[in-house]
XYZ file of C-alpha atoms in Angstrom:
745
model
C 124.228 120.261 91.017
C 125.705 116.796 90.782
C 128.829 115.550 92.484
C 131.853 114.575 90.330
C 131.743 111.034 91.772
C 128.342 110.534 90.183
C 129.357 111.390 86.606
C 130.585 107.892 85.768
C 127.417 106.453 87.243
C 125.308 108.743 85.042
C 127.195 107.670 81.918
C 126.800 103.984 82.742
C 123.059 104.492 83.252
C 122.755 106.275 79.939
C 124.427 103.411 78.088
C 122.698 100.586 79.915
C 119.105 99.391 79.889
C 116.826 101.897 81.574
C 114.044 99.475 82.434
C 114.685 100.150 86.110
C 115.595 103.752 86.904
C 118.076 104.481 89.716
C 117.701 107.586 91.871
C 120.374 109.467 89.912
C 118.340 109.027 86.729
C 115.310 110.495 88.466
C 117.412 113.429 89.632
C 118.528 113.955 86.038
C 114.900 114.049 84.887
C 114.152 116.520 87.656
C 116.976 118.744 86.434
C 115.404 118.893 82.963
C 112.077 119.761 84.587
C 113.766 122.576 86.518
C 115.263 123.924 83.289
C 111.727 123.867 81.843
C 112.866 122.603 78.431
C 109.308 121.505 77.663
C 108.135 125.124 77.724
C 109.683 125.670 74.298
C 110.112 122.158 72.964
C 107.161 120.015 72.120
C 107.032 116.761 74.020
C 106.027 113.403 72.650
C 104.035 110.751 74.453
C 107.299 109.029 75.259
C 108.577 112.127 77.031
C 105.628 113.325 79.069
C 107.804 112.797 82.128
C 109.918 115.777 81.143
C 107.101 118.255 81.733
C 108.623 121.501 82.877
C 108.063 123.591 85.968
C 106.325 126.849 85.177
C 108.453 129.934 85.763
C 107.237 132.636 88.191
C 104.261 134.719 87.124
C 105.257 138.243 86.105
C 101.987 139.967 87.004
C 102.860 143.013 89.134
C 106.513 141.971 89.203
C 107.537 145.630 89.341
C 105.712 145.956 92.642
C 107.296 142.835 94.128
C 110.883 143.331 92.943
C 113.182 146.338 93.125
C 113.682 148.012 89.695
C 117.470 148.016 90.154
C 117.497 144.317 91.041
C 115.203 143.459 88.134
C 117.442 145.256 85.645
C 120.559 143.641 87.122
C 118.992 140.158 87.042
C 117.831 140.464 83.436
C 121.317 141.547 82.419
C 123.066 138.693 84.254
C 120.723 136.060 85.780
C 123.357 133.571 87.000
C 125.658 136.294 88.316
C 122.842 137.994 90.220
C 121.359 134.791 91.665
C 123.705 131.784 91.562
C 121.838 128.552 90.950
C 118.934 130.160 89.115
C 117.297 128.152 86.332
C 116.535 131.358 84.434
C 118.693 131.357 81.282
C 120.477 134.386 79.914
C 117.841 135.406 77.381
C 120.033 138.258 76.102
C 123.087 136.097 75.394
C 122.794 136.521 71.613
C 123.024 140.326 71.816
C 126.304 142.192 71.482
C 127.745 143.302 74.826
C 127.062 146.943 73.934
C 123.325 146.235 73.597
C 122.790 143.906 76.579
C 122.450 146.515 79.282
C 120.052 148.728 77.321
C 117.955 145.650 76.435
C 117.774 144.636 80.114
C 116.789 148.203 80.999
C 114.021 148.221 78.375
C 112.661 144.882 79.583
C 112.671 146.144 83.166
C 110.794 149.319 82.165
C 108.205 147.261 80.309
C 107.593 144.822 83.196
C 107.408 147.641 85.727
C 105.015 149.620 83.540
C 102.644 146.644 83.580
C 102.534 146.644 87.402
C 99.720 148.378 89.286
C 101.815 149.845 92.092
C 105.391 150.965 92.549
C 107.988 149.098 94.598
C 108.336 150.786 98.010
C 110.675 150.070 100.893
C 109.679 150.280 104.563
C 111.858 150.567 107.698
C 112.850 147.337 109.488
C 111.193 146.688 112.876
C 113.756 145.232 115.295
C 111.079 143.612 117.476
C 109.776 141.740 114.430
C 113.312 140.693 113.476
C 113.527 138.656 116.680
C 110.171 136.995 116.025
C 111.114 136.330 112.425
C 114.365 134.699 113.516
C 112.478 132.248 115.741
C 109.912 131.476 113.037
C 112.452 131.022 110.251
C 114.327 128.448 112.319
C 111.281 126.553 113.596
C 108.467 126.295 111.039
C 110.556 124.496 108.411
C 112.373 127.152 106.346
C 115.765 125.669 107.252
C 114.731 122.281 105.886
C 115.536 123.752 102.454
C 117.538 126.924 103.159
C 120.685 127.759 105.087
C 120.210 128.704 108.749
C 121.291 132.193 109.803
C 122.390 133.943 112.966
C 120.518 136.852 114.556
C 122.173 139.332 112.166
C 121.297 137.227 109.130
C 124.721 135.721 108.388
C 124.255 132.290 106.787
C 125.789 128.961 107.809
C 126.279 126.900 104.655
C 124.775 123.408 104.829
C 124.768 120.727 102.101
C 121.873 120.671 99.616
C 120.559 124.099 100.629
C 118.461 126.096 98.182
C 120.082 129.546 97.729
C 117.940 132.581 98.533
C 120.129 135.059 96.707
C 120.152 138.792 97.324
C 116.822 139.160 99.116
C 117.692 142.599 100.486
C 118.258 143.978 97.018
C 115.256 142.204 95.556
C 112.253 142.622 97.860
C 110.544 145.128 100.072
C 109.106 144.067 103.442
C 105.591 144.243 102.003
C 106.361 142.294 98.834
C 108.371 139.557 100.584
C 105.711 139.189 103.283
C 103.030 138.889 100.606
C 105.075 136.291 98.725
C 105.724 134.227 101.858
C 102.032 134.317 102.708
C 101.030 132.797 99.352
C 104.041 131.755 97.244
C 101.921 129.510 94.990
C 100.232 132.602 93.558
C 103.582 133.700 92.083
C 105.279 130.324 91.651
C 102.574 127.789 90.778
C 105.154 125.029 90.184
C 105.285 124.572 93.953
C 109.062 124.643 94.334
C 108.461 127.129 97.121
C 105.428 125.754 98.983
C 102.959 127.591 101.167
C 104.192 127.237 104.782
C 100.760 128.116 106.209
C 102.036 131.368 107.645
C 99.668 133.870 109.190
C 100.090 137.441 107.896
C 101.931 138.608 111.072
C 104.261 135.594 110.769
C 105.146 136.180 107.119
C 105.761 139.827 107.932
C 108.059 138.971 110.858
C 110.134 136.621 108.680
C 110.352 139.323 105.995
C 111.728 141.810 108.550
C 114.288 139.212 109.699
C 115.494 138.311 106.201
C 115.686 141.947 105.047
C 117.435 143.478 108.079
C 120.148 145.889 107.004
C 118.305 146.694 103.785
C 119.023 150.035 102.137
C 116.455 152.210 100.407
C 116.037 152.461 96.636
C 115.532 155.670 94.643
C 112.083 156.356 93.149
C 111.600 154.821 89.721
C 109.271 155.927 86.959
C 109.147 153.725 83.839
C 109.797 155.390 80.486
C 107.085 154.913 77.855
C 109.581 154.670 75.015
C 111.747 152.147 76.870
C 108.676 150.181 77.924
C 107.611 149.978 74.267
C 111.015 148.590 73.283
C 110.853 146.210 76.229
C 107.499 144.879 75.094
C 108.915 144.155 71.638
C 111.863 142.355 73.245
C 109.545 140.374 75.542
C 107.671 139.093 72.497
C 110.693 138.461 70.289
C 112.527 136.577 73.049
C 109.454 134.360 73.659
C 109.419 135.138 77.388
C 105.796 134.039 77.560
C 106.879 130.459 76.787
C 108.037 130.111 80.388
C 106.245 132.863 82.263
C 102.783 132.780 80.689
C 102.355 129.328 79.129
C 98.604 129.848 78.723
C 99.400 132.307 75.920
C 102.289 130.368 74.391
C 102.822 127.376 72.132
C 105.828 125.055 72.124
C 106.786 125.142 68.437
C 110.481 124.314 68.654
C 112.302 121.018 68.153
C 110.641 118.069 69.878
C 112.128 117.068 73.221
C 112.997 113.568 72.053
C 115.079 115.042 69.187
C 117.113 117.484 71.245
C 120.901 117.340 71.101
C 122.533 118.690 74.253
C 125.703 119.520 72.299
C 123.809 122.082 70.258
C 121.723 125.163 70.930
C 120.879 126.457 74.409
C 122.034 123.260 76.126
C 125.534 123.624 74.719
C 128.302 125.872 75.982
C 128.413 127.658 72.631
C 127.072 131.139 71.935
C 124.389 131.713 69.339
C 120.860 132.900 68.716
C 119.452 131.123 71.752
C 119.251 131.582 75.535
C 122.356 130.575 77.448
C 122.013 128.300 80.480
C 124.665 128.200 83.186
C 125.167 124.452 83.106
C 127.982 122.483 84.640
C 129.396 119.407 82.947
C 127.393 117.291 85.394
C 124.252 119.179 84.351
C 124.871 118.399 80.688
C 125.351 114.706 81.407
C 122.168 114.731 83.484
C 120.254 116.314 80.601
C 121.619 113.717 78.182
C 120.554 110.945 80.528
C 117.079 112.373 81.000
C 116.515 112.788 77.266
C 117.368 109.122 76.703
C 115.054 107.871 79.423
C 111.682 106.463 78.456
C 108.898 107.289 80.897
C 107.402 103.833 80.331
C 110.359 102.470 82.273
C 109.184 104.164 85.480
C 107.211 102.151 87.996
C 104.674 103.787 90.308
C 107.247 103.767 93.095
C 109.787 105.523 90.877
C 107.179 108.097 89.919
C 106.663 108.724 93.644
C 110.420 109.151 94.068
C 110.400 111.537 91.109
C 107.700 113.687 92.765
C 109.489 113.633 96.119
C 112.702 114.838 94.496
C 110.870 117.489 92.482
C 109.179 119.033 95.513
C 112.072 118.378 97.894
C 109.896 116.220 100.157
C 113.145 114.384 100.817
C 114.362 117.283 102.971
C 111.896 116.248 105.724
C 110.568 112.789 104.884
C 112.151 109.401 104.209
C 110.681 106.686 102.025
C 112.414 103.476 101.103
C 115.830 104.848 102.008
C 115.352 108.043 99.970
C 115.481 111.345 101.833
C 115.074 112.212 105.482
C 116.280 115.031 107.724
C 120.060 115.338 107.556
C 122.090 115.217 110.743
C 123.211 118.807 110.197
C 119.594 120.010 110.244
C 118.075 117.838 112.984
C 118.667 120.475 115.653
C 116.282 122.857 113.880
C 113.343 120.447 114.116
C 111.827 121.313 117.485
C 109.036 119.782 119.557
C 106.975 120.736 122.593
C 106.952 117.070 123.639
C 110.580 115.957 124.135
C 109.311 112.798 125.886
C 108.263 111.508 122.462
C 111.893 111.426 121.370
C 112.730 111.624 117.675
C 109.126 110.763 116.719
C 107.964 114.018 118.279
C 110.682 115.996 116.529
C 111.217 114.658 112.989
C 108.385 114.540 110.409
C 107.040 111.002 109.822
C 108.380 108.743 107.095
C 106.247 108.125 104.016
C 106.639 104.341 103.932
C 103.242 102.755 103.255
C 101.629 106.190 103.647
C 99.055 105.378 100.956
C 97.938 102.339 102.962
C 98.301 104.201 106.252
C 96.156 107.282 105.660
C 92.668 107.307 104.202
C 92.088 109.227 100.983
C 90.459 112.280 102.581
C 93.162 112.799 105.171
C 96.011 112.063 102.762
C 94.817 114.700 100.309
C 94.203 117.239 103.054
C 97.829 116.727 104.159
C 99.454 116.848 100.712
C 97.243 119.525 99.212
C 96.252 121.585 102.226
C 99.089 121.166 104.737
C 96.903 119.537 107.391
C 98.761 118.137 110.397
C 97.913 115.812 113.279
C 101.005 116.534 115.389
C 100.517 119.914 117.101
C 103.573 119.250 119.247
C 105.832 119.379 116.176
C 106.914 122.959 115.411
C 107.837 122.191 111.790
C 104.796 122.726 109.574
C 103.561 120.609 106.728
C 103.548 122.919 103.672
C 100.614 123.348 101.341
C 101.400 122.490 97.708
C 97.973 122.490 96.065
C 96.187 120.122 93.683
C 98.257 121.026 90.612
C 101.496 120.032 92.304
C 100.521 117.129 94.521
C 97.231 115.670 93.318
C 99.003 113.041 91.212
C 101.251 112.069 94.116
C 98.236 111.309 96.301
C 96.913 109.002 93.562
C 100.291 107.280 93.274
C 100.514 106.658 97.004
C 97.082 105.029 96.985
C 97.884 102.822 93.984
C 101.311 101.755 95.212
C 100.951 101.163 98.941
C 99.019 98.069 99.947
C 98.754 95.815 102.985
C 97.454 92.263 103.344
C 93.716 92.213 104.059
C 92.811 91.728 107.701
C 91.064 88.526 108.849
C 87.335 88.864 108.377
C 84.871 88.793 111.244
C 81.188 87.835 111.049
C 79.055 90.893 110.359
C 78.344 92.691 113.606
C 74.740 93.596 114.311
C 73.832 96.620 116.407
C 73.735 94.696 119.689
C 77.116 93.016 119.149
C 78.623 96.301 117.964
C 77.588 97.939 121.238
C 79.371 95.159 123.116
C 82.503 95.655 121.001
C 82.367 99.379 121.676
C 82.068 98.783 125.411
C 85.019 96.393 125.431
C 87.003 98.766 123.220
C 86.570 101.527 125.777
C 87.924 99.155 128.428
C 90.937 98.191 126.289
C 91.844 101.722 125.185
C 91.341 102.954 128.729
C 92.104 100.854 131.784
C 93.700 97.794 130.123
C 96.249 99.241 127.678
C 96.082 102.777 129.140
C 96.675 104.352 125.714
C 96.093 107.775 127.257
C 99.407 107.558 129.132
C 101.198 108.331 125.831
C 98.373 109.871 123.793
C 95.928 112.702 124.245
C 92.203 112.315 123.785
C 90.358 115.423 122.586
C 93.394 117.363 123.781
C 93.253 115.880 127.287
C 96.299 113.997 128.555
C 96.559 111.236 131.137
C 100.350 111.419 131.501
C 103.479 113.388 130.725
C 103.718 112.025 127.150
C 101.243 113.700 124.815
C 101.404 111.858 121.504
C 98.961 111.723 118.598
C 95.392 112.418 119.654
C 93.397 109.168 119.788
C 90.319 111.121 118.816
C 91.670 111.587 115.274
C 92.526 107.904 114.725
C 89.588 106.886 112.555
C 89.550 110.220 110.717
C 93.173 109.659 109.664
C 93.899 105.960 109.315
C 92.807 103.090 107.133
C 91.306 100.289 109.186
C 93.633 97.645 107.699
C 96.671 99.698 108.694
C 95.332 100.160 112.229
C 95.035 96.385 112.595
C 98.526 95.612 111.266
C 100.093 98.451 113.243
C 98.482 97.394 116.498
C 99.638 93.816 115.929
C 103.261 94.917 115.540
C 104.094 98.650 115.834
C 107.841 98.090 115.465
C 107.343 96.762 111.929
C 106.090 100.171 110.809
C 108.122 102.546 112.971
C 111.560 101.484 114.069
C 112.425 102.666 117.561
C 108.860 103.614 118.442
C 108.207 103.652 122.188
C 104.787 102.049 121.764
C 104.856 98.440 123.046
C 103.463 95.409 121.241
C 100.201 94.489 122.940
C 99.468 91.378 120.888
C 102.526 89.086 120.694
C 101.655 86.173 118.474
C 98.237 87.744 117.849
C 97.152 87.150 121.450
C 96.299 89.640 124.193
C 97.256 89.351 127.863
C 93.640 90.185 128.739
C 91.958 86.825 128.234
C 88.685 87.952 129.824
C 87.887 90.050 126.714
C 87.024 87.950 123.659
C 89.202 85.197 125.140
C 92.330 87.191 124.336
C 91.668 87.174 120.559
C 93.841 90.014 119.210
C 91.789 90.401 116.034
C 88.561 90.919 117.974
C 90.151 93.197 120.539
C 91.600 95.455 117.847
C 88.179 95.528 116.175
C 86.707 96.583 119.520
C 89.247 99.388 119.892
C 88.518 100.596 116.356
C 84.800 100.474 117.086
C 85.278 102.569 120.205
C 87.440 105.106 118.329
C 85.089 105.179 115.348
C 83.173 108.197 116.563
C 80.031 106.371 117.677
C 80.719 107.309 121.308
C 80.345 110.360 123.450
C 82.718 109.697 126.335
C 86.419 109.529 127.142
C 88.146 106.167 127.629
C 87.959 104.728 131.136
C 90.847 105.813 133.289
C 91.316 109.195 131.619
C 90.137 111.852 134.005
C 89.770 114.989 131.957
C 89.895 118.374 133.590
C 86.582 120.141 133.698
C 86.085 122.537 130.808
C 84.734 125.534 132.694
C 83.602 128.486 130.603
C 83.363 131.980 132.035
C 85.345 135.173 131.656
C 83.503 138.398 131.002
C 84.116 142.000 131.792
C 82.626 144.493 129.386
C 81.415 141.963 126.835
C 79.021 139.059 126.795
C 80.261 135.494 126.223
C 78.322 133.131 123.929
C 78.580 129.336 123.702
C 76.472 127.409 121.189
C 76.068 123.890 122.546
C 73.257 121.640 123.694
C 72.062 122.718 127.116
C 71.363 120.271 129.929
C 67.631 119.545 130.039
C 66.920 121.223 126.726
C 66.503 117.966 124.807
C 68.700 115.798 122.622
C 67.987 117.435 119.281
C 67.573 121.060 120.317
C 70.113 123.793 119.787
C 71.082 125.818 122.825
C 72.640 129.280 122.796
C 74.034 130.149 126.222
C 74.981 133.760 127.016
C 76.951 135.164 129.972
C 76.227 138.875 130.420
C 78.707 141.429 131.815
C 76.705 142.060 135.012
C 77.041 138.431 136.082
C 73.720 136.944 134.980
C 73.181 134.325 132.304
C 70.557 132.824 130.050
C 70.032 129.859 127.766
C 67.974 130.361 124.614
C 66.321 127.504 122.731
C 67.090 128.188 119.071
C 65.049 125.181 117.982
C 61.780 126.565 119.356
C 62.854 130.257 119.506
C 62.171 130.688 123.215
C 63.864 131.523 126.517
C 64.835 128.334 128.356
C 66.631 129.366 131.563
C 68.205 132.230 133.494
C 70.660 132.070 136.408
C 73.148 134.112 138.398
C 76.903 133.911 138.930
C 79.238 131.437 137.259
C 78.468 130.507 133.681
C 78.910 126.939 132.359
C 80.537 123.564 132.843
C 81.230 122.523 129.239
C 83.247 119.385 130.031
C 80.761 117.032 128.374
C 80.652 119.107 125.212
C 84.435 119.144 124.867
C 85.038 115.455 125.654
C 82.197 113.836 123.707
C 82.884 114.958 120.155
C 80.874 118.112 120.765
C 77.727 116.094 121.454
C 77.640 116.471 125.243
C 75.435 119.091 126.878
C 76.700 122.083 128.822
C 75.365 122.703 132.325
C 74.966 125.924 134.377
C 77.462 126.467 137.206
C 75.919 129.397 139.042
C 72.980 129.700 141.425
C 69.279 130.522 141.416
C 68.612 128.907 138.049
C 65.070 129.397 136.788
C 63.622 127.315 133.948
C 60.978 128.461 131.503
C 58.472 126.214 129.746
C 59.127 124.918 126.249
C 57.370 126.701 123.433
C 57.372 130.094 121.698
C 57.003 133.421 123.455
C 54.428 134.829 120.994
C 51.428 132.903 119.713
C 48.019 133.403 118.126
C 46.027 131.757 120.915
C 42.352 130.938 120.750
C 40.112 130.657 123.793
C 40.332 127.276 125.501
C 43.610 126.279 123.840
C 46.819 125.283 125.605
C 50.075 126.980 124.761
C 51.993 124.943 122.118
C 55.252 123.319 123.234
C 56.885 121.183 120.515
C 57.427 121.180 116.753
C 56.648 124.867 116.381
C 58.480 124.885 113.037
C 55.481 123.059 111.621
C 53.302 125.878 112.943
C 55.188 128.712 111.268
C 58.210 129.455 113.476
C 61.652 129.886 111.883
C 64.804 130.847 113.759
C 66.899 133.370 111.746
C 70.034 133.586 113.863
C 71.230 136.572 115.888
C 73.251 139.765 115.638
C 75.539 141.288 118.291
C 75.737 144.767 119.771
C 79.009 146.442 120.776
C 79.119 144.446 124.020
C 78.451 141.248 122.022
C 74.967 140.831 123.496
C 72.790 138.991 120.977
C 69.506 140.036 119.449
C 67.765 136.789 118.525
C 65.811 136.933 115.296
C 62.967 134.654 114.244
C 59.748 134.621 112.251
C 56.250 133.618 113.223
C 54.466 133.189 109.891
C 54.598 136.705 108.359
C 55.604 138.415 111.604
C 59.295 139.208 112.075
C 60.487 139.221 115.695
C 63.649 140.618 117.272
C 64.326 139.486 120.840
C 66.955 141.362 122.884
C 67.994 140.820 126.525
C 69.719 143.641 128.415
C 71.424 143.024 131.754
C 70.709 145.858 134.198
C 71.941 146.598 137.726
C 70.594 149.662 139.537
C 72.157 148.738 142.879
C 69.769 146.089 144.197
C 71.178 143.290 142.043
C 71.275 142.485 138.332
C 68.155 141.604 136.333
C 67.083 141.216 132.710
C 65.077 143.629 130.605
C 63.797 141.830 127.553
C 62.694 143.815 124.504
C 60.538 142.067 121.927
C 60.078 144.022 118.698
C 57.428 142.665 116.327
C 57.155 143.751 112.684
C 54.089 143.074 110.538
C 53.175 144.541 107.143
C 49.483 143.774 107.675
C 47.081 144.437 110.521
C 47.533 141.731 113.154
C 45.435 140.812 116.177
C 44.799 137.884 118.482
C 48.449 137.481 119.530
C 49.474 136.665 123.092
C 52.767 136.838 124.917
C 53.683 134.086 127.380
C 56.321 135.026 129.939
C 56.370 132.277 132.596
C 54.757 129.227 134.161
C 54.164 128.572 137.849
C 52.074 126.691 140.384
C 50.187 129.795 141.445
C 51.369 133.055 139.876
C 50.440 135.964 142.168
C 49.049 139.118 140.626
C 50.543 142.335 142.017
C 49.151 144.650 139.329
C 47.848 144.123 135.799
C 51.442 144.255 134.533
C 53.298 142.816 137.564
C 53.207 139.161 138.655
C 55.264 137.085 141.090
C 55.998 133.490 140.088
C 56.255 131.037 143.009
C 58.129 133.601 145.135
C 61.110 133.199 142.816
C 60.598 135.579 139.943
C 59.091 139.036 139.599
C 57.824 139.875 136.111
C 56.821 143.325 134.918
C 55.593 144.098 131.403
C 55.063 147.190 129.292
C 53.363 147.489 125.896
C 50.830 144.705 126.412
C 47.423 144.318 128.016
C 46.573 142.994 131.500
C 47.958 139.598 132.452
C 45.894 136.414 132.286
C 46.363 132.911 133.696
C 45.550 129.785 131.688
C 45.956 126.169 132.740
C 49.057 124.395 131.462
C 48.222 121.102 133.235
C 46.623 120.013 136.495
C 49.258 121.748 138.644
C 50.751 124.568 136.567
C 49.476 127.784 135.022
C 50.867 129.897 132.178
C 51.078 133.674 132.576
C 50.107 135.357 129.286
C 49.483 138.932 128.136
C 47.475 140.113 125.075
C 49.680 141.874 122.540
C 46.858 143.903 121.045
C 46.150 144.765 117.430
C 48.934 146.457 115.497
C 50.373 147.084 112.048
C 54.008 147.954 111.424
C 56.122 147.858 114.592
C 55.147 146.720 118.080
C 57.571 147.004 121.033
C 57.139 145.023 124.256
C 59.301 145.218 127.396
C 59.556 142.500 130.037
C 61.544 142.628 133.265
C 62.790 139.394 134.857
C 63.906 140.045 138.452
C 64.939 137.364 140.896
C 62.406 137.500 143.691
C 62.461 136.121 147.205
C 64.472 133.048 146.342
C 64.418 130.038 148.664
């Protein structure tokens, strides 16, 4: 609603030239959009700005909303929910017929729903959680805050929630909060990215003290009358626009003193409009969209979606003083910048297209320390705003540098690491891959290039205060010069380029000076633990799958070549490199008695005199097919060798003398197969104990079952491979191999 003090201003705007639209004019246009006039009245090209906001979808409305509330709302929309934009569609009916008409409409809508509306008891433990969530994730940016019992504290510009207790059940409100865009595609209520348990907790909080409703069964005869009313009242114009046509008077010919916009009664819906509303409608109808600049269109979108409740742009919007206390942070050292959502000044020049759209459309956020969440609006609501930001926001181009070849770029990257690290110590106020070098944990430096435009990064680094007033970040380049003259002779342009180059993602290390805690991976009891990362020594381009088994032994499997790479005892992995180098670093074993196995497949069709293959086995018919887990999350690796399907399972066993592995290889072939061999290890001089039992360099005892006697073939001048003939088979072939740590030195 509009304040009385603004009425005169609205009238002056209506009578004056509208080439430049003030904010109040944009608010007037928004009011017409809220009223959804365009749903019934055809627009002209000159009034495309007045496009309405689609009313809620009515599919399964009888399941979402209480029958008694629905009937009451249809009979008296404004009285049931003050501030609603739903007109009184039954205003033209005599008073004696209104209630029965509302009842018939309710029966019809409920009859079209799949399930009945059911109430559930309120969980007091969830009420407490819902209270905390409601007052932290951003709900109070638009709605009144409440105390623990649900009593509201009225704040200016709050959106009324109405009688939620009478309207919803816990299930239906939780479902709505989880995905409000499914019911209200206009985006007035955005998706707050709530997990199902969170939406349910908020529903319990908002509905505490709710009473039950009697069972309701729709009447066929009343539902039939309700359907006829639904069609005759043109309800589909607002609620199902895909099946409706706007055939009424054109928007640009509307007269707000007549029809549904007037205060008179007649054969039309009746809107609950104040005098300020009517003046706003008049103003909007006289406004030509061609008068709006891109910036004014942005302001229009911000007003429409209430972005102004959290964000400021050009003096419009921002968190009110009364609401600031509800915007919480886990990093109080960041001050207001860690608490209040960022302004949108120059946001189109600040954020690159991919990140900007992921924020506006998908609710992506880069500030995990900020409890308030960025809502998700979706493409239909916010796609145009992203385009407008990009068109409107520009920065001066940055001074060009000569094209950097690979050698010079490496030097820039090296110097950038020095600047970001030891020189400017950016990690004292920022995290890097989640690791912090100080008490202040600001935006993660790792996301810089993914988020920002390069031109913005340059201008911001040159003078941060220009872009964010009161920011605690110092200016490192006064007058364009750096205090570190030993790097590019103190040239600020080149030093910023070096920092960008370092942060560009072409590096696999943390900035100098940041000592990250080791990322140690372990933790197992009854289940195995799996980490899919490159394994130290496995090779740059090979995929490692490391597994920690419940009995305290571990293995690394080479998914690239489908073979066993290493086994060891005790502690599992040091994954620091993997977690601090953009996921490109290799993990390393932490335990003891690590044994490596030679590269190459376990099963092969070997001819006499040949060496066992080691590399590029994909070209020779091997294909890794992933793995499946048992109940203890131990993997069965699956791969093909030409037409032979292989399942490879490792079981950790401990019979009292220490844990060991039992490996089961199951081969499947639809045709008769022969000439296959199994390789199990490599050593300097494998010692034969029996035909099926060998000791490898006094470190590993190997026993086999399901294969022929072992054989030794030369791998090179010093090493021998231990192989076993698989034997001819068709169908299924099962082979068992024990790997026991021997007399380890």
